[in-house]
Amino acid sequence: MATSDTATYNPDITEIIVEAFERAGLEAKSGYDIKTARRSLNLISIEWANRGVNLWTIEEGSTTLVSGTDKYDLPADTIDLLEHVIRTTSGGTNQDINISRMSVSDYAGIPNKQQSGKPVQIWIDRQNTPRFYVWPVPDSSTTYTLRYWRLRRIQDVGNTGQLTFDIPFRFIPCLVAGLAYYIASKKPEAEARLPRLKLDYEEQWRLASEEDREKSSERFVPRTYTV
């Protein structure tokens, strides 16, 4: 038997909404049904940001540090920074050195926040407009660049013109299950299905999130203590 010879299935937003309504035992009949489903999709994307690290939303970025300046804005859709290094360049060769993260308490406890030198610590201030502070404040001896890997927000579901959701294919079953649960929670006639839809949603999240993880090898070395 011949196969399709393709592996590109990626349902558009409308297909996802229709499938979710059907799982909830309902039918999307009106423009408002589509509108409320789109709103739920945006809320799901925010919920997923709270559940953990979504690997497809990791992006690399950089900021050139300015002598005497300690505070820098991050892209507005940044959730957090996962990794960060200070890069210097000499003779055309880049050198990256890890910079350690500190808490707000650590930063507040620094006696001289304007001490200059090569930055070795960073505080990430997770406000509505996210920013970071470095310490010591960059001096003028060389150009320092903060290279970072940030966790960004999942892109919004727009009202018009957007065909697909900002997720990899392996999260599509989870998205449909989550939307079905959200829709049923707003429809009294679907209340009886809520427990089953909730269980299905959590199971689909477990499957997707366990696959969407770092798979590098780890090595544990035991320590010897002398008393």
mmCIF file of C-alpha atoms in Angstrom:
data_model
loop_
_atom_site.group_PDB
_atom_site.id
_atom_site.type_symbol
_atom_site.label_atom_id
_atom_site.label_comp_id
_atom_site.label_asym_id
_atom_site.label_seq_id
_atom_site.Cartn_x
_atom_site.Cartn_y
_atom_site.Cartn_z
ATOM 1 C CA MET A 1 0.000 0.000 0.000
ATOM 2 C CA ALA A 2 1.406 3.397 -0.986
ATOM 3 C CA THR A 3 1.920 6.124 1.605
ATOM 4 C CA SER A 4 1.548 9.866 1.100
ATOM 5 C CA ASP A 5 5.343 10.351 0.982
ATOM 6 C CA THR A 6 4.889 13.542 3.007
ATOM 7 C CA ALA A 7 5.240 14.461 6.693
ATOM 8 C CA THR A 8 4.062 18.066 6.777
ATOM 9 C CA TYR A 9 0.707 17.961 8.579
ATOM 10 C CA ASN A 10 0.262 21.206 10.495
ATOM 11 C CA PRO A 11 -3.400 22.137 11.045
ATOM 12 C CA ASP A 12 -4.314 25.797 10.846
ATOM 13 C CA ILE A 13 -5.975 27.701 13.677
ATOM 14 C CA THR A 14 -9.481 27.076 12.333
ATOM 15 C CA GLU A 15 -8.923 23.302 12.159
ATOM 16 C CA ILE A 16 -7.593 23.278 15.717
ATOM 17 C CA ILE A 17 -10.644 25.199 16.940
ATOM 18 C CA VAL A 18 -13.095 22.894 15.138
ATOM 19 C CA GLU A 19 -11.376 19.767 16.500
ATOM 20 C CA ALA A 20 -11.394 21.175 20.044
ATOM 21 C CA PHE A 21 -15.118 22.006 19.885
ATOM 22 C CA GLU A 22 -15.874 18.487 18.641
ATOM 23 C CA ARG A 23 -13.922 16.936 21.525
ATOM 24 C CA ALA A 24 -15.979 19.046 23.904
ATOM 25 C CA GLY A 25 -19.162 17.711 22.270
ATOM 26 C CA LEU A 26 -19.929 21.091 20.748
ATOM 27 C CA GLU A 27 -19.957 22.828 17.410
ATOM 28 C CA ALA A 28 -18.373 26.151 16.507
ATOM 29 C CA LYS A 29 -21.351 27.922 14.969
ATOM 30 C CA SER A 30 -20.727 31.640 15.305
ATOM 31 C CA GLY A 31 -18.046 34.260 14.957
ATOM 32 C CA TYR A 32 -18.061 34.599 18.725
ATOM 33 C CA ASP A 33 -17.218 30.902 19.096
ATOM 34 C CA ILE A 34 -14.091 31.492 17.014
ATOM 35 C CA LYS A 35 -13.273 34.665 18.968
ATOM 36 C CA THR A 36 -13.554 33.007 22.382
ATOM 37 C CA ALA A 37 -11.466 30.059 21.158
ATOM 38 C CA ARG A 38 -8.713 32.393 19.940
ATOM 39 C CA ARG A 39 -8.722 34.106 23.325
ATOM 40 C CA SER A 40 -8.356 30.724 25.019
ATOM 41 C CA LEU A 41 -5.443 29.839 22.726
ATOM 42 C CA ASN A 42 -3.609 32.974 23.838
ATOM 43 C CA LEU A 43 -4.262 32.112 27.485
ATOM 44 C CA ILE A 44 -2.942 28.586 26.888
ATOM 45 C CA SER A 45 0.300 30.024 25.484
ATOM 46 C CA ILE A 46 0.740 32.018 28.702
ATOM 47 C CA GLU A 47 -0.050 28.954 30.805
ATOM 48 C CA TRP A 48 2.617 26.970 28.949
ATOM 49 C CA ALA A 49 5.191 29.643 29.743
ATOM 50 C CA ASN A 50 4.415 29.058 33.423
ATOM 51 C CA ARG A 51 4.721 25.281 33.090
ATOM 52 C CA GLY A 52 8.399 25.303 32.180
ATOM 53 C CA VAL A 53 10.993 25.760 29.458
ATOM 54 C CA ASN A 54 9.615 25.372 25.937
ATOM 55 C CA LEU A 55 12.697 24.573 23.867
ATOM 56 C CA TRP A 56 11.383 26.016 20.614
ATOM 57 C CA THR A 57 11.125 29.463 22.236
ATOM 58 C CA ILE A 58 14.853 29.666 23.088
ATOM 59 C CA GLU A 59 16.603 32.349 21.043
ATOM 60 C CA GLU A 60 20.169 33.611 21.018
ATOM 61 C CA GLY A 61 20.804 37.330 21.361
ATOM 62 C CA SER A 62 23.468 39.826 22.300
ATOM 63 C CA THR A 63 23.886 43.291 23.767
ATOM 64 C CA THR A 64 27.004 45.405 23.379
ATOM 65 C CA LEU A 65 27.828 46.835 26.799
ATOM 66 C CA VAL A 66 28.641 50.506 27.164
ATOM 67 C CA SER A 67 31.399 51.844 29.390
ATOM 68 C CA GLY A 68 29.916 53.191 32.641
ATOM 69 C CA THR A 69 26.413 51.777 31.979
ATOM 70 C CA ASP A 70 25.022 49.083 34.256
ATOM 71 C CA LYS A 71 21.375 48.700 33.084
ATOM 72 C CA TYR A 72 20.151 47.346 29.711
ATOM 73 C CA ASP A 73 16.700 46.524 28.324
ATOM 74 C CA LEU A 74 15.893 43.095 26.906
ATOM 75 C CA PRO A 75 13.410 42.386 24.077
ATOM 76 C CA ALA A 76 9.897 43.016 25.378
ATOM 77 C CA ASP A 77 8.775 39.397 24.834
ATOM 78 C CA THR A 78 11.582 37.954 26.972
ATOM 79 C CA ILE A 79 10.468 35.667 29.799
ATOM 80 C CA ASP A 80 13.915 34.950 31.235
ATOM 81 C CA LEU A 81 17.551 34.364 30.350
ATOM 82 C CA LEU A 82 18.749 30.763 30.523
ATOM 83 C CA GLU A 83 22.460 31.238 29.838
ATOM 84 C CA HIS A 84 24.762 34.246 29.509
ATOM 85 C CA VAL A 85 28.437 34.884 28.799
ATOM 86 C CA ILE A 86 30.669 37.927 28.422
ATOM 87 C CA ARG A 87 32.424 38.009 25.044
ATOM 88 C CA THR A 88 35.624 39.895 24.320
ATOM 89 C CA THR A 89 37.500 39.924 21.024
ATOM 90 C CA SER A 90 41.269 40.099 20.608
ATOM 91 C CA GLY A 91 43.137 39.651 17.356
ATOM 92 C CA GLY A 92 39.987 38.482 15.641
ATOM 93 C CA THR A 93 39.439 35.704 18.200
ATOM 94 C CA ASN A 94 36.327 35.667 20.396
ATOM 95 C CA GLN A 95 36.572 34.572 24.013
ATOM 96 C CA ASP A 96 33.425 33.776 26.009
ATOM 97 C CA ILE A 97 33.524 33.729 29.808
ATOM 98 C CA ASN A 98 30.581 32.620 31.953
ATOM 99 C CA ILE A 99 28.968 35.370 33.996
ATOM 100 C CA SER A 100 27.172 34.283 37.157
ATOM 101 C CA ARG A 101 23.588 35.216 37.969
ATOM 102 C CA MET A 102 22.718 36.917 41.232
ATOM 103 C CA SER A 103 19.446 37.593 43.018
ATOM 104 C CA VAL A 104 17.941 40.971 43.789
ATOM 105 C CA SER A 105 19.185 40.539 47.373
ATOM 106 C CA ASP A 106 22.733 39.915 46.134
ATOM 107 C CA TYR A 107 22.589 42.979 43.904
ATOM 108 C CA ALA A 108 21.097 45.163 46.626
ATOM 109 C CA GLY A 109 23.922 44.121 48.954
ATOM 110 C CA ILE A 110 26.737 45.330 46.645
ATOM 111 C CA PRO A 111 28.262 48.362 48.426
ATOM 112 C CA ASN A 112 29.616 50.081 45.298
ATOM 113 C CA LYS A 113 27.332 49.385 42.357
ATOM 114 C CA GLN A 114 29.307 51.740 40.101
ATOM 115 C CA GLN A 115 32.630 49.958 40.540
ATOM 116 C CA SER A 116 34.100 49.533 37.059
ATOM 117 C CA GLY A 117 35.894 46.558 35.537
ATOM 118 C CA LYS A 118 35.088 43.440 33.574
ATOM 119 C CA PRO A 119 31.515 42.359 34.370
ATOM 120 C CA VAL A 120 31.367 39.025 36.197
ATOM 121 C CA GLN A 121 27.801 39.012 37.570
ATOM 122 C CA ILE A 122 24.344 39.728 36.230
ATOM 123 C CA TRP A 123 20.973 40.459 37.833
ATOM 124 C CA ILE A 124 17.922 39.891 35.624
ATOM 125 C CA ASP A 125 15.093 42.238 36.570
ATOM 126 C CA ARG A 126 11.936 40.519 35.302
ATOM 127 C CA GLN A 127 9.621 43.500 35.020
ATOM 128 C CA ASN A 128 6.967 44.056 32.337
ATOM 129 C CA THR A 129 9.855 45.591 30.426
ATOM 130 C CA PRO A 130 12.586 43.050 31.288
ATOM 131 C CA ARG A 131 16.123 44.313 31.811
ATOM 132 C CA PHE A 132 19.433 43.216 33.250
ATOM 133 C CA TYR A 133 22.149 44.808 35.379
ATOM 134 C CA VAL A 134 25.818 43.874 35.214
ATOM 135 C CA TRP A 135 28.502 44.246 37.859
ATOM 136 C CA PRO A 136 31.114 45.554 37.845
ATOM 137 C CA VAL A 137 30.045 48.316 35.468
ATOM 138 C CA PRO A 138 31.915 47.886 32.140
ATOM 139 C CA ASP A 139 35.175 49.808 31.952
ATOM 140 C CA SER A 140 36.664 51.296 28.793
ATOM 141 C CA SER A 141 39.609 48.905 28.458
ATOM 142 C CA THR A 142 37.861 46.804 25.787
ATOM 143 C CA THR A 143 34.447 46.126 24.226
ATOM 144 C CA TYR A 144 32.302 43.712 26.205
ATOM 145 C CA THR A 145 29.335 41.939 24.657
ATOM 146 C CA LEU A 146 26.756 40.006 26.638
ATOM 147 C CA ARG A 147 25.788 36.918 24.651
ATOM 148 C CA TYR A 148 22.639 35.281 25.988
ATOM 149 C CA TRP A 149 20.087 32.581 25.318
ATOM 150 C CA ARG A 150 16.637 33.855 26.200
ATOM 151 C CA LEU A 151 13.257 32.262 26.682
ATOM 152 C CA ARG A 152 10.684 34.240 24.683
ATOM 153 C CA ARG A 153 6.910 34.256 24.782
ATOM 154 C CA ILE A 154 4.902 32.121 22.370
ATOM 155 C CA GLN A 155 3.586 34.386 19.634
ATOM 156 C CA ASP A 156 -0.008 35.586 19.895
ATOM 157 C CA VAL A 157 -2.918 34.218 17.918
ATOM 158 C CA GLY A 158 -4.013 37.171 15.788
ATOM 159 C CA ASN A 159 -7.576 37.954 14.786
ATOM 160 C CA THR A 160 -6.976 37.678 11.041
ATOM 161 C CA GLY A 161 -4.361 36.428 8.631
ATOM 162 C CA GLN A 162 -2.610 33.951 10.968
ATOM 163 C CA LEU A 163 -2.846 30.368 9.766
ATOM 164 C CA THR A 164 -0.822 28.309 12.264
ATOM 165 C CA PHE A 165 0.104 28.415 15.945
ATOM 166 C CA ASP A 166 3.664 29.130 17.102
ATOM 167 C CA ILE A 167 4.455 25.572 18.245
ATOM 168 C CA PRO A 168 6.293 22.519 16.846
ATOM 169 C CA PHE A 169 4.143 19.695 15.449
ATOM 170 C CA ARG A 170 4.729 17.470 18.479
ATOM 171 C CA PHE A 171 2.709 19.877 20.682
ATOM 172 C CA ILE A 172 -0.363 19.969 18.399
ATOM 173 C CA PRO A 173 -2.240 17.142 20.246
ATOM 174 C CA CYS A 174 -1.583 18.927 23.545
ATOM 175 C CA LEU A 175 -2.835 22.238 22.137
ATOM 176 C CA VAL A 176 -6.049 20.660 20.851
ATOM 177 C CA ALA A 177 -6.633 18.862 24.162
ATOM 178 C CA GLY A 178 -5.983 22.046 26.117
ATOM 179 C CA LEU A 179 -8.308 24.105 23.970
ATOM 180 C CA ALA A 180 -11.058 21.489 24.275
ATOM 181 C CA TYR A 181 -10.738 21.673 28.060
ATOM 182 C CA TYR A 182 -10.769 25.481 28.078
ATOM 183 C CA ILE A 183 -13.829 25.610 25.810
ATOM 184 C CA ALA A 184 -15.743 23.026 27.845
ATOM 185 C CA SER A 185 -15.027 24.981 31.035
ATOM 186 C CA LYS A 186 -16.945 27.916 29.520
ATOM 187 C CA LYS A 187 -19.927 25.922 28.236
ATOM 188 C CA PRO A 188 -22.423 24.578 30.816
ATOM 189 C CA GLU A 189 -23.632 21.930 28.361
ATOM 190 C CA ALA A 190 -20.117 20.440 28.258
ATOM 191 C CA GLU A 191 -19.592 20.338 32.026
ATOM 192 C CA ALA A 192 -19.911 16.556 32.208
ATOM 193 C CA ARG A 193 -16.892 16.170 29.909
ATOM 194 C CA LEU A 194 -14.582 18.386 31.955
ATOM 195 C CA PRO A 195 -12.902 15.679 34.098
ATOM 196 C CA ARG A 196 -12.071 13.523 31.067
ATOM 197 C CA LEU A 197 -10.873 16.519 29.016
ATOM 198 C CA LYS A 198 -8.698 17.656 31.913
ATOM 199 C CA LEU A 199 -7.087 14.226 32.215
ATOM 200 C CA ASP A 200 -6.481 14.097 28.474
ATOM 201 C CA TYR A 201 -4.928 17.568 28.513
ATOM 202 C CA GLU A 202 -2.527 16.694 31.330
ATOM 203 C CA GLU A 203 -1.561 13.409 29.663
ATOM 204 C CA GLN A 204 -0.867 15.146 26.352
ATOM 205 C CA TRP A 205 1.196 17.776 28.168
ATOM 206 C CA ARG A 206 3.195 15.059 29.914
ATOM 207 C CA LEU A 207 3.949 13.308 26.642
ATOM 208 C CA ALA A 208 4.934 16.483 24.806
ATOM 209 C CA SER A 209 6.974 18.040 27.611
ATOM 210 C CA GLU A 210 8.905 14.830 28.299
ATOM 211 C CA GLU A 211 9.903 14.711 24.635
ATOM 212 C CA ASP A 212 10.696 18.445 24.492
ATOM 213 C CA ARG A 213 13.787 18.371 26.705
ATOM 214 C CA GLU A 214 17.543 18.521 26.528
ATOM 215 C CA LYS A 215 18.999 15.118 25.694
ATOM 216 C CA SER A 216 22.691 15.677 26.255
ATOM 217 C CA SER A 217 24.526 13.088 28.310
ATOM 218 C CA GLU A 218 25.330 13.691 31.965
ATOM 219 C CA ARG A 219 28.133 12.289 34.062
ATOM 220 C CA PHE A 220 28.007 12.097 37.857
ATOM 221 C CA VAL A 221 31.296 11.884 39.751
ATOM 222 C CA PRO A 222 31.140 10.811 43.416
ATOM 223 C CA ARG A 223 33.036 12.847 45.964
ATOM 224 C CA THR A 224 35.186 11.394 48.744
ATOM 225 C CA TYR A 225 34.922 13.056 52.154
ATOM 226 C CA THR A 226 37.487 12.668 54.885
ATOM 227 C CA VAL A 227 36.338 12.986 58.487
#
